[in-house]
PDB file of N, CA and C in Angstrom:
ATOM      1  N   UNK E   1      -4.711 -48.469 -22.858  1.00 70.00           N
ATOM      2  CA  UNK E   1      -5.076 -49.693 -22.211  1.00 70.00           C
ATOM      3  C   UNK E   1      -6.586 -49.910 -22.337  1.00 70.00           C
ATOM      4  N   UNK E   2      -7.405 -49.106 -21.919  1.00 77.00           N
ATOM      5  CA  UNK E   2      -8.789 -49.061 -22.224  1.00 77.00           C
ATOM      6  C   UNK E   2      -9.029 -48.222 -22.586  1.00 77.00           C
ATOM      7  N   UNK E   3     -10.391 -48.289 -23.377  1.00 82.00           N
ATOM      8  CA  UNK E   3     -10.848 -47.070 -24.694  1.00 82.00           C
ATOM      9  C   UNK E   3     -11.411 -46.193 -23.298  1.00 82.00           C
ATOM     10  N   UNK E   4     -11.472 -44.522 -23.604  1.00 84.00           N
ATOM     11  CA  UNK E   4     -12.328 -43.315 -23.409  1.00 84.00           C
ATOM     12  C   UNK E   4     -13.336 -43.621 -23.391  1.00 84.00           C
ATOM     13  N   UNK E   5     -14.224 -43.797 -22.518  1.00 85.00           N
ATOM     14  CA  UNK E   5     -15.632 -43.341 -22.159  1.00 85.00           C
ATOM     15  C   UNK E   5     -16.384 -42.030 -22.390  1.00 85.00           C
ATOM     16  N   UNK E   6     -17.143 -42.139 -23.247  1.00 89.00           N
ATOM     17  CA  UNK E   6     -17.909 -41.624 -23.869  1.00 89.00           C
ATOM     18  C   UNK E   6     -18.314 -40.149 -22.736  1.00 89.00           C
ATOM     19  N   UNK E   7     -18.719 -38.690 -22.912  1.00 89.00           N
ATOM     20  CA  UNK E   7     -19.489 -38.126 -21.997  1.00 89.00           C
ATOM     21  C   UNK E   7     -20.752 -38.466 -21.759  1.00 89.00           C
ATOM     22  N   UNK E   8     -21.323 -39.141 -22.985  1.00 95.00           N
ATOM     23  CA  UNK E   8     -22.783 -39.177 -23.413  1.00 95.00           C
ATOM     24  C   UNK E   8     -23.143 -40.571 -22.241  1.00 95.00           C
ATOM     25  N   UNK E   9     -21.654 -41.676 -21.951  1.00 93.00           N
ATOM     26  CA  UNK E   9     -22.582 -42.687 -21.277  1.00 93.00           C
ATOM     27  C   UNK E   9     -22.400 -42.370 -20.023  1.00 93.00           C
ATOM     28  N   UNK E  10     -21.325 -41.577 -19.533  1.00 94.00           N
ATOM     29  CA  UNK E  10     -20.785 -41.134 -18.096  1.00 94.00           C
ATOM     30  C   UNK E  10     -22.596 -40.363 -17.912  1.00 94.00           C
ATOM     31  N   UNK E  11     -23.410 -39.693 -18.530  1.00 96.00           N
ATOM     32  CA  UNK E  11     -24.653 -38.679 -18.481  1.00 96.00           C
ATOM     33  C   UNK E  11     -25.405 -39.808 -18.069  1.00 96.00           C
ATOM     34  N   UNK E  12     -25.370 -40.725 -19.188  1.00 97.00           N
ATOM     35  CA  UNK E  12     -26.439 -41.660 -18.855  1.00 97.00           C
ATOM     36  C   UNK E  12     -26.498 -42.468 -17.665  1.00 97.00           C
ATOM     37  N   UNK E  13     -25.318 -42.978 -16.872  1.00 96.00           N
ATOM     38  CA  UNK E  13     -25.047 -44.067 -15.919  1.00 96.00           C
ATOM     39  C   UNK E  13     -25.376 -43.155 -15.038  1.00 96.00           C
ATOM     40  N   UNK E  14     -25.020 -41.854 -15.054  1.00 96.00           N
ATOM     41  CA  UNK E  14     -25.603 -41.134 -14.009  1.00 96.00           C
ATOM     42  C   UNK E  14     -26.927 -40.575 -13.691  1.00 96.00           C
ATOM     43  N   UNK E  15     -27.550 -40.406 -14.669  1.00 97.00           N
ATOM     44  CA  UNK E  15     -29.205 -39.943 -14.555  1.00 97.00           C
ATOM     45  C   UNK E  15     -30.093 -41.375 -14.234  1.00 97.00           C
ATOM     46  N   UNK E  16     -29.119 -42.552 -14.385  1.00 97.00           N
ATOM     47  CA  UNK E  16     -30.113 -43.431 -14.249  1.00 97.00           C
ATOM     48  C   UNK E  16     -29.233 -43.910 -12.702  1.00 97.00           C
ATOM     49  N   UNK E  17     -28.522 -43.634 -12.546  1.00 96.00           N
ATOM     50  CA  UNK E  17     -28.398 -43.721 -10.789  1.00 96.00           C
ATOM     51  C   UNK E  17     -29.016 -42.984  -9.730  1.00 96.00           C
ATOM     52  N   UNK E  18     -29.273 -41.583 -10.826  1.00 96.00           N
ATOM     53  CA  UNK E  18     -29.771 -40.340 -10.002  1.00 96.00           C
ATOM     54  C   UNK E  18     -31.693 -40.379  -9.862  1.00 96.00           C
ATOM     55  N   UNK E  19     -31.726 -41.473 -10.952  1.00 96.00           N
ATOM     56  CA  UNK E  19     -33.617 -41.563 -11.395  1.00 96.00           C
ATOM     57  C   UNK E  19     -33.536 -42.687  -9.799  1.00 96.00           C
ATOM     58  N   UNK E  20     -32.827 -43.624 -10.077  1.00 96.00           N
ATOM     59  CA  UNK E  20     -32.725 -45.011  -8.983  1.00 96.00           C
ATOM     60  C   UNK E  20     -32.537 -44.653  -7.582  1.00 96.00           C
ATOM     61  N   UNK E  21     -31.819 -43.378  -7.195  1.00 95.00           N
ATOM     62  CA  UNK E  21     -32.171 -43.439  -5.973  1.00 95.00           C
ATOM     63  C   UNK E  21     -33.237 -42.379  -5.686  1.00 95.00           C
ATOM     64  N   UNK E  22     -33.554 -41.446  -6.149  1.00 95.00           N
ATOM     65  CA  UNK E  22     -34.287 -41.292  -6.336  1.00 95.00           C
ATOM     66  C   UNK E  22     -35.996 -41.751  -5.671  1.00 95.00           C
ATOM     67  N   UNK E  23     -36.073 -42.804  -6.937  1.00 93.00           N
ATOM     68  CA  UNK E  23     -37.430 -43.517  -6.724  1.00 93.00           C
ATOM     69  C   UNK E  23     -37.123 -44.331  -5.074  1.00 93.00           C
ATOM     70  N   UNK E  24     -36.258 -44.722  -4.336  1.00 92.00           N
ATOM     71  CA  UNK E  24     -36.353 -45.911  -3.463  1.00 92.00           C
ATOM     72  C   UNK E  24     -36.233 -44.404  -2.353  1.00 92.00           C
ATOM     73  N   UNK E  25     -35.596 -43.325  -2.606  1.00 93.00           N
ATOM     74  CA  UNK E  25     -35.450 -42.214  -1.317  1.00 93.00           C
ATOM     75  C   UNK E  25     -37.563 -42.127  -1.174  1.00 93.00           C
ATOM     76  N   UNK E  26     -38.128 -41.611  -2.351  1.00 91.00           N
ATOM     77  CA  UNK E  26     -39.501 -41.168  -2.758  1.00 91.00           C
ATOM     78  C   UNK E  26     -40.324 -42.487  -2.014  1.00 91.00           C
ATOM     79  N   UNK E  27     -39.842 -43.984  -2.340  1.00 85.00           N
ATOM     80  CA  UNK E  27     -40.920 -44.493  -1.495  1.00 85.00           C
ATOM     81  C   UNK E  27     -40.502 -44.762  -0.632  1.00 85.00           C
ATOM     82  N   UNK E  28     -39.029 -44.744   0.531  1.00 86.00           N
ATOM     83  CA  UNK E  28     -39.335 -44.702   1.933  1.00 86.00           C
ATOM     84  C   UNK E  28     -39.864 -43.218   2.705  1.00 86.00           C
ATOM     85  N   UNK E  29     -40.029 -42.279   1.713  1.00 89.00           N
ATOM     86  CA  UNK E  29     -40.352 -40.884   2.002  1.00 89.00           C
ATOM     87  C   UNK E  29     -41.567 -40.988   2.216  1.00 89.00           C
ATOM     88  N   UNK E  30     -42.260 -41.511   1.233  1.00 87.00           N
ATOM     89  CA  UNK E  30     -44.230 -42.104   0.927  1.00 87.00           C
ATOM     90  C   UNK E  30     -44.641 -43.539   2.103  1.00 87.00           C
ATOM     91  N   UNK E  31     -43.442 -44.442   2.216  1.00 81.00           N
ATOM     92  CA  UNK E  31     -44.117 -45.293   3.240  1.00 81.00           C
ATOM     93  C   UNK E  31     -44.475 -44.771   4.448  1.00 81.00           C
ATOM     94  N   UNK E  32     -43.516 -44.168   5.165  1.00 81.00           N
ATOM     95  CA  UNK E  32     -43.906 -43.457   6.116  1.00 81.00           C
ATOM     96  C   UNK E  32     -45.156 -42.863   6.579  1.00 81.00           C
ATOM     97  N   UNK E  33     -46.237 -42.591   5.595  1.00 85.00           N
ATOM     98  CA  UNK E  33     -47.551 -41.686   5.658  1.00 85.00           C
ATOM     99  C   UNK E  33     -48.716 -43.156   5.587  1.00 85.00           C
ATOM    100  N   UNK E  34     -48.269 -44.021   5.157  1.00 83.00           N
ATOM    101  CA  UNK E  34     -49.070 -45.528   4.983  1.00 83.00           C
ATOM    102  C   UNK E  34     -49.618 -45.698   6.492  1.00 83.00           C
ATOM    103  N   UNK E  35     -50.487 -46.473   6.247  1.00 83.00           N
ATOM    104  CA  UNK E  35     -50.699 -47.113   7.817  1.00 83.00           C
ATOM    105  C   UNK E  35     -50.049 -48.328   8.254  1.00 83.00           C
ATOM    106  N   UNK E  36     -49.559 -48.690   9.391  1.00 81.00           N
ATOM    107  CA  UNK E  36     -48.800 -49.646   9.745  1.00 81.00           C
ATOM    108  C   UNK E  36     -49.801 -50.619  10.120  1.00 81.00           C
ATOM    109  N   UNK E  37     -51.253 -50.700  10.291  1.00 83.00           N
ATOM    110  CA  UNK E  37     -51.522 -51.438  10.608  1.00 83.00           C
ATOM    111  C   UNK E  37     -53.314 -51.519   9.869  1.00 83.00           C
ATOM    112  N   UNK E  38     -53.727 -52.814   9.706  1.00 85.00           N
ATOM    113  CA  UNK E  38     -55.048 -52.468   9.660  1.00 85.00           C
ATOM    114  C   UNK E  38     -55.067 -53.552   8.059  1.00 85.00           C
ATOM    115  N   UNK E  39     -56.089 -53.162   7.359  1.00 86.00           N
ATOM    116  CA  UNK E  39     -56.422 -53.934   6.131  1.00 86.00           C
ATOM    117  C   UNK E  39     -55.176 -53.387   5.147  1.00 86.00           C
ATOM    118  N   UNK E  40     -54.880 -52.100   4.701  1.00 82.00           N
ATOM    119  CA  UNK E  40     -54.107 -51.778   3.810  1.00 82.00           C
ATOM    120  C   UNK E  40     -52.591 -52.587   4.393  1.00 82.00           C
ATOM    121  N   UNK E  41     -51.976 -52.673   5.393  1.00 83.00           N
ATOM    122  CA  UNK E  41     -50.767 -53.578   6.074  1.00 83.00           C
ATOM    123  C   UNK E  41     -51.034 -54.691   5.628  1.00 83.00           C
ATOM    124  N   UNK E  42     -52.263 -55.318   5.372  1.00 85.00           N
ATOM    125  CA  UNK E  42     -52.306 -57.273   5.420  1.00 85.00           C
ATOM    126  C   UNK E  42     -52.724 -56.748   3.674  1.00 85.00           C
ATOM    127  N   UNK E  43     -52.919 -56.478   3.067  1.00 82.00           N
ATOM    128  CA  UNK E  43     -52.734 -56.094   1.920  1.00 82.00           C
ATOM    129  C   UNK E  43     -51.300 -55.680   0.861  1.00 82.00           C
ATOM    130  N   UNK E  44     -50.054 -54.864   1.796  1.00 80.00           N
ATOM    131  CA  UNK E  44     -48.890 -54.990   1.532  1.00 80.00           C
ATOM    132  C   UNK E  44     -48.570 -55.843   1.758  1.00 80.00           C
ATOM    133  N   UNK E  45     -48.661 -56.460   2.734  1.00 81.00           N
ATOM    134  CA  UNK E  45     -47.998 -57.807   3.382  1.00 81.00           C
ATOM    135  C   UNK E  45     -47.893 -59.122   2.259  1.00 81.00           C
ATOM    136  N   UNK E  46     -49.351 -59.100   1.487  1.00 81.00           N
ATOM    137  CA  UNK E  46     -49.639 -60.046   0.766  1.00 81.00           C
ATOM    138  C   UNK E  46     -49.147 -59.887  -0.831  1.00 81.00           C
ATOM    139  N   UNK E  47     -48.700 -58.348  -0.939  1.00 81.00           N
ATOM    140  CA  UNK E  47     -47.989 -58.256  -2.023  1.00 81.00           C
ATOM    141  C   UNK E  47     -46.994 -58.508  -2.994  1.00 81.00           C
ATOM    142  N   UNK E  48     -46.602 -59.327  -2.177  1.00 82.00           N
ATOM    143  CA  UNK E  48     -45.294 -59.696  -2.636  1.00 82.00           C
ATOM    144  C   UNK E  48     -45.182 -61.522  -3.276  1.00 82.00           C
ATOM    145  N   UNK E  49     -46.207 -62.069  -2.739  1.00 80.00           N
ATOM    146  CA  UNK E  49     -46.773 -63.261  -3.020  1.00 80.00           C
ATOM    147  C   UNK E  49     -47.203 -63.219  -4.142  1.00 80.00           C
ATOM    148  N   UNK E  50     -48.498 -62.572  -4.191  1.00 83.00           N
ATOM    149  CA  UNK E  50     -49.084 -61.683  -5.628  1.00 83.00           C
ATOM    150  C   UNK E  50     -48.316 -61.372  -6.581  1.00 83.00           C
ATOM    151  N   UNK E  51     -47.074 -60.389  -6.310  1.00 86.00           N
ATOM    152  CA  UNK E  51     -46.439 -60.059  -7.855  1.00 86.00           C
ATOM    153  C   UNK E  51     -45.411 -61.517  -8.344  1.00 86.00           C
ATOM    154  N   UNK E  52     -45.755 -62.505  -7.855  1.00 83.00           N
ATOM    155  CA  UNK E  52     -44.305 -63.720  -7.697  1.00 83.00           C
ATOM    156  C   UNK E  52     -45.346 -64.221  -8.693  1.00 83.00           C
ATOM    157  N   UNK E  53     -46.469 -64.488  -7.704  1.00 85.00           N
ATOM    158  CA  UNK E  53     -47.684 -65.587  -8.717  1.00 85.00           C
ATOM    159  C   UNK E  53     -47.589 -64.933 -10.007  1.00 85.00           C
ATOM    160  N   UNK E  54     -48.004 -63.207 -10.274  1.00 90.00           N
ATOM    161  CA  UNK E  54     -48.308 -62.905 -11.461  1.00 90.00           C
ATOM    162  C   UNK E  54     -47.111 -63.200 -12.514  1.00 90.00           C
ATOM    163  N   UNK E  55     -46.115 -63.260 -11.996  1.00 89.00           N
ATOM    164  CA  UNK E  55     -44.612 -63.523 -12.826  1.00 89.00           C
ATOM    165  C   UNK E  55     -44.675 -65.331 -13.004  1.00 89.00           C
ATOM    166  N   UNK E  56     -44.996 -65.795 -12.188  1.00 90.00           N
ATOM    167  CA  UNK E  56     -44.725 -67.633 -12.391  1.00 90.00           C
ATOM    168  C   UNK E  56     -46.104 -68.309 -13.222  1.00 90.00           C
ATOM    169  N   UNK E  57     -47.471 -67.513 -13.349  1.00 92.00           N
ATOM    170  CA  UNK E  57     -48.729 -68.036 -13.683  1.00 92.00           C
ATOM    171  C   UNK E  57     -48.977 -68.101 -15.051  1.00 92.00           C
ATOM    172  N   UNK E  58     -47.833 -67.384 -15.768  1.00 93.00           N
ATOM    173  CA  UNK E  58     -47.792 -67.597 -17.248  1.00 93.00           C
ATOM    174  C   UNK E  58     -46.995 -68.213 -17.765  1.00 93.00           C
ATOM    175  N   UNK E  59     -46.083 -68.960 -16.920  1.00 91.00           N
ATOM    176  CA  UNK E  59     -45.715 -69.618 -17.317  1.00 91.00           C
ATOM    177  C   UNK E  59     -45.999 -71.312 -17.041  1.00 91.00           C
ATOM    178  N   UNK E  60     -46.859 -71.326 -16.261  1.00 93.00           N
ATOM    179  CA  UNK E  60     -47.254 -72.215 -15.546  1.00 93.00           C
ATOM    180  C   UNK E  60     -48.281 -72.573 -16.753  1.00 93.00           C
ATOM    181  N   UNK E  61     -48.979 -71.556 -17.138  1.00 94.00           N
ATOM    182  CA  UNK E  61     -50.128 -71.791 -17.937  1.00 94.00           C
ATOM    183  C   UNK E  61     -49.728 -71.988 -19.713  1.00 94.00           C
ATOM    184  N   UNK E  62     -48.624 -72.099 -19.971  1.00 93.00           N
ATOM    185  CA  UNK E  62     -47.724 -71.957 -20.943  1.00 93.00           C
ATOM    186  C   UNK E  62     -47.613 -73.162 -21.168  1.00 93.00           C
ATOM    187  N   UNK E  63     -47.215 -73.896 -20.115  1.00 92.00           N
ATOM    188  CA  UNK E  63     -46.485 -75.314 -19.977  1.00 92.00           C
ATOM    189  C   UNK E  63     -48.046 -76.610 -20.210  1.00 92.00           C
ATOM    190  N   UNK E  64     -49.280 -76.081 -19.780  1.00 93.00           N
ATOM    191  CA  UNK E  64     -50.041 -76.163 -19.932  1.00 93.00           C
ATOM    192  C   UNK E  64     -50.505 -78.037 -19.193  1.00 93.00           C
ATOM    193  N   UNK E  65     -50.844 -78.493 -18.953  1.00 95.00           N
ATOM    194  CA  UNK E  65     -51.293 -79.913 -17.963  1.00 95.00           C
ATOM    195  C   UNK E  65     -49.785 -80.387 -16.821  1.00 95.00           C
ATOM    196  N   UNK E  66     -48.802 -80.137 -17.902  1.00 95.00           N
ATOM    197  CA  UNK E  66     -47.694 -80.381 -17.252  1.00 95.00           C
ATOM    198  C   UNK E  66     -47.115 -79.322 -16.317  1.00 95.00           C
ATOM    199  N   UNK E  67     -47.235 -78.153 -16.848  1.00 94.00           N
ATOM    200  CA  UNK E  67     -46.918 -76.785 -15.729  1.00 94.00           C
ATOM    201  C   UNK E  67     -48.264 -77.054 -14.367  1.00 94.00           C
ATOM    202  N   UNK E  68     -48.935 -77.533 -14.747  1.00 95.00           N
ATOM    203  CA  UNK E  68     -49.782 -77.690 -13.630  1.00 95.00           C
ATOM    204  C   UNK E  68     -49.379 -78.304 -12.588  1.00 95.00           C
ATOM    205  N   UNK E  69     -49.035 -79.557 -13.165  1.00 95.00           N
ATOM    206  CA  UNK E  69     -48.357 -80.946 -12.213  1.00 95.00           C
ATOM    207  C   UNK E  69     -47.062 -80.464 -11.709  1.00 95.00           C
ATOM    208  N   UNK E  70     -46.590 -79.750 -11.952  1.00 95.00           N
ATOM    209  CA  UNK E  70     -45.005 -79.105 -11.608  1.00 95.00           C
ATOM    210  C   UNK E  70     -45.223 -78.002 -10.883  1.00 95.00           C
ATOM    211  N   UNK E  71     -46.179 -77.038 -10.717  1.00 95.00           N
ATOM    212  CA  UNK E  71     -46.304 -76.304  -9.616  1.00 95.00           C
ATOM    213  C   UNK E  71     -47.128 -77.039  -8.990  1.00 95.00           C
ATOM    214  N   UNK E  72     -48.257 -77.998  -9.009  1.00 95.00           N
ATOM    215  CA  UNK E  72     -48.775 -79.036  -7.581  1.00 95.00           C
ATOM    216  C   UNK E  72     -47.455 -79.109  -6.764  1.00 95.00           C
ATOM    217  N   UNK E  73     -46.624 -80.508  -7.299  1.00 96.00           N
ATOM    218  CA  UNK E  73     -45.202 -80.847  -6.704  1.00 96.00           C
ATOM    219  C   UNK E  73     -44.915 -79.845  -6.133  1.00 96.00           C
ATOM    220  N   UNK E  74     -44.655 -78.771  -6.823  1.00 95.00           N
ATOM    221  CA  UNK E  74     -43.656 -77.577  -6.120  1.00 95.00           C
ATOM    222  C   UNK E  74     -44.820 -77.079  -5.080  1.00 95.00           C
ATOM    223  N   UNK E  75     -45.430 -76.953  -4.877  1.00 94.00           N
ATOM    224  CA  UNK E  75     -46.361 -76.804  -3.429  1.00 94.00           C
ATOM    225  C   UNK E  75     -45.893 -77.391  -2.793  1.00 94.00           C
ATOM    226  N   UNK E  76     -45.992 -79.140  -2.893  1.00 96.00           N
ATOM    227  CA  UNK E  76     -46.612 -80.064  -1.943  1.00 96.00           C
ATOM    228  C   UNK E  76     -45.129 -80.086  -1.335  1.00 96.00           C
ATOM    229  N   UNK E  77     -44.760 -80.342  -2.053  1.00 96.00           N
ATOM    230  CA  UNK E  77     -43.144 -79.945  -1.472  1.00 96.00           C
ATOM    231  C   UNK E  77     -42.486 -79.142  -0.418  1.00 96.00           C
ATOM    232  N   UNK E  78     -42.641 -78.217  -1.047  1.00 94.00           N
ATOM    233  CA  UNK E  78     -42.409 -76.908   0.269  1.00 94.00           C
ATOM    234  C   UNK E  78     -43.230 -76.598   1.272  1.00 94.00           C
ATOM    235  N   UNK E  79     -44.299 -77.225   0.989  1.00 95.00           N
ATOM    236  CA  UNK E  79     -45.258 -77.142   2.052  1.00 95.00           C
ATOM    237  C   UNK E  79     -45.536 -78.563   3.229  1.00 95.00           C
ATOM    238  N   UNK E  80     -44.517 -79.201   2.729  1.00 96.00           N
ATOM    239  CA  UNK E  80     -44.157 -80.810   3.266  1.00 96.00           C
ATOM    240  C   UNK E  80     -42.678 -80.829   4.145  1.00 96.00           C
ATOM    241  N   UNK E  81     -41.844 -80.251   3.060  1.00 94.00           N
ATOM    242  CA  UNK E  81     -40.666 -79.531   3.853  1.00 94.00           C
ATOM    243  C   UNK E  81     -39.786 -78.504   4.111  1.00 94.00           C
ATOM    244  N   UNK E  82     -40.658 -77.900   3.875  1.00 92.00           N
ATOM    245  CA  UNK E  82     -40.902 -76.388   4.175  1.00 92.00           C
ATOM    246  C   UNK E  82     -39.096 -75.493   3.619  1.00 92.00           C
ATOM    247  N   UNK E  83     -38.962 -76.340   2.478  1.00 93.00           N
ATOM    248  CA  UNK E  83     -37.367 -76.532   1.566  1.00 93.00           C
ATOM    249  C   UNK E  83     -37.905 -75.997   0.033  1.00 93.00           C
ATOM    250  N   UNK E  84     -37.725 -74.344   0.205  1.00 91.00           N
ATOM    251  CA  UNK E  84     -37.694 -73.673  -1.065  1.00 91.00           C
ATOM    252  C   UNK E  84     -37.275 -74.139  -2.129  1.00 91.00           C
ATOM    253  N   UNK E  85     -35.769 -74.075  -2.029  1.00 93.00           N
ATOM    254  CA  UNK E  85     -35.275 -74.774  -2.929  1.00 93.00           C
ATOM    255  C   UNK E  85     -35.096 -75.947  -3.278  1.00 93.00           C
ATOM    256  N   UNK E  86     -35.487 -76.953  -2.759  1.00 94.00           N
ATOM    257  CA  UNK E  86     -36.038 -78.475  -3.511  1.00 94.00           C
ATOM    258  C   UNK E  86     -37.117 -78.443  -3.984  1.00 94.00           C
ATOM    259  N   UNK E  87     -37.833 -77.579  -3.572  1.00 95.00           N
ATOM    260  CA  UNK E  87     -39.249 -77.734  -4.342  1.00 95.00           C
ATOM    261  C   UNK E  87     -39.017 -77.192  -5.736  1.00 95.00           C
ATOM    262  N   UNK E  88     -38.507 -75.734  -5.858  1.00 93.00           N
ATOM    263  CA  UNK E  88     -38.312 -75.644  -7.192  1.00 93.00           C
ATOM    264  C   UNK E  88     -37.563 -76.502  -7.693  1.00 93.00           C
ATOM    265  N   UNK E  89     -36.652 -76.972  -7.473  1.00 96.00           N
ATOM    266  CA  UNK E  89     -35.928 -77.600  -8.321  1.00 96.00           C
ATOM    267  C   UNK E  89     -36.944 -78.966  -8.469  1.00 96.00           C
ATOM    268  N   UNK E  90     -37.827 -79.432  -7.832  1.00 95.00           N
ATOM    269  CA  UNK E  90     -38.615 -80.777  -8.225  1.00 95.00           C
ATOM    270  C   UNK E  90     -39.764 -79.820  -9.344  1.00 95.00           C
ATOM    271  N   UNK E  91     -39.988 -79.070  -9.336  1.00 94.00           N
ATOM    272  CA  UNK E  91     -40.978 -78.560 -10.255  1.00 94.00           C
ATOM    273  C   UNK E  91     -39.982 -78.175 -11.683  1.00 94.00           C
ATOM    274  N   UNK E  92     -38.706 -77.896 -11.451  1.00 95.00           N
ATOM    275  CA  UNK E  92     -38.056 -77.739 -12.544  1.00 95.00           C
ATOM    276  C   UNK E  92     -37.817 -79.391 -13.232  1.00 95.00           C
ATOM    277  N   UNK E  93     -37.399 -80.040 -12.127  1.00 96.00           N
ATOM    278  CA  UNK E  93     -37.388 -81.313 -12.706  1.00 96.00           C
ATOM    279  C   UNK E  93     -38.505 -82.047 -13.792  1.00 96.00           C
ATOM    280  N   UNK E  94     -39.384 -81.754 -13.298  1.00 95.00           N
ATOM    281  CA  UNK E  94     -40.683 -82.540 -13.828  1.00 95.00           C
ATOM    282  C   UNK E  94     -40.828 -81.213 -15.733  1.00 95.00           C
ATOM    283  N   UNK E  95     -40.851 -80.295 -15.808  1.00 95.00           N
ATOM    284  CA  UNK E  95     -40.679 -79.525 -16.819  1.00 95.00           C
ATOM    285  C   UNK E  95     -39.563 -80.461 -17.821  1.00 95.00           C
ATOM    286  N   UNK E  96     -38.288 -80.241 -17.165  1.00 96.00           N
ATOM    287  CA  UNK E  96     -37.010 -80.346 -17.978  1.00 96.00           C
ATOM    288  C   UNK E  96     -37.435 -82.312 -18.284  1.00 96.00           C
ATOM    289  N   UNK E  97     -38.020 -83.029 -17.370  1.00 95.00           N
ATOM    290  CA  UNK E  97     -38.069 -84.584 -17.972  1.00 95.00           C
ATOM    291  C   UNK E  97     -39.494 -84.678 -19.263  1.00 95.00           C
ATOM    292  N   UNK E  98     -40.308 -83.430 -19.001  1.00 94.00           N
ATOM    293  CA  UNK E  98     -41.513 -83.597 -19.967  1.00 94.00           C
ATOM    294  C   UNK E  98     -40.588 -82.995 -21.224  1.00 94.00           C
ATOM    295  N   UNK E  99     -39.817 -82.068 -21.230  1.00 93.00           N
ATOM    296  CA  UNK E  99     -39.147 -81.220 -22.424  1.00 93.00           C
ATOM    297  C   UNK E  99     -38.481 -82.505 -23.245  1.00 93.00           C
ATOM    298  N   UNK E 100     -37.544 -82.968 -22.630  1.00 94.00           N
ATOM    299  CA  UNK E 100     -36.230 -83.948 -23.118  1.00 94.00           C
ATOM    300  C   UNK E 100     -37.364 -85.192 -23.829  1.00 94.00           C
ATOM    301  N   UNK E 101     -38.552 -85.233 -22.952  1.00 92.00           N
ATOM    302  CA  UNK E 101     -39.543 -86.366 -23.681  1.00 92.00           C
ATOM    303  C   UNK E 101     -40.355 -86.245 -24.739  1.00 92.00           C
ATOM    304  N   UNK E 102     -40.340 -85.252 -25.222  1.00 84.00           N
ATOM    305  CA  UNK E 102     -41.341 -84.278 -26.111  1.00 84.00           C
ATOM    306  C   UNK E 102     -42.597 -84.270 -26.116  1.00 84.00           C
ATOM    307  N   UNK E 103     -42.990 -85.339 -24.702  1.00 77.00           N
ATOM    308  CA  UNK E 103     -44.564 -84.592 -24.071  1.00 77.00           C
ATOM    309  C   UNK E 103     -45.525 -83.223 -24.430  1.00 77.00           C
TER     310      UNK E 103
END
């Protein structure tokens, strides 16, 4: 009915389950010793903002006058109605109508 599974991938699915928990046991093991409070806290805190921008800013800068105007919108948006997902989707909008236009 279904083919034999390999030993070689049964090794692999497992060392990489065994690497995966692993790493997430290691950093609630390591958060613990962090400080909960103070500059390094408003520094995690802000981390997560940071790695989003560094993932969305090349592409933003890619798109180039028009990626600009499409993350403005997508600000003013969510920051107007405080609606995640309409905003992206108005910043996707404005991309996908410059694409179809060959802007």
């Amino acid at each position: 009915m279904f083919p034999a599974i390999e030993p070689q991938v049964l090794i692999a699915v497992g060392l990489a389950a065994g690497v995966t928990y692993s790493l997430r046991l290691g950093g609630l093991l390591l958060a613990s010793r962090f400080p909960r409070s103070g500059r390094f806290r408003r520094g995690m805190d802000a981390l997560p903002g940071a790695l989003l921008f560094s993932l969305v800013l090349p592409s933003i800068v890619a798109e180039g006058v028009w990626g600009l105007m499409a993350a403005a919108l997508t600000a003013i948006v969510v920051l107007r109605t405080r609606n995640t997902l309409a905003a992206m989707l108005c910043g996707m909008l404005v991309i996908f109508a410059v694409r179809k236009m060959g802007l």
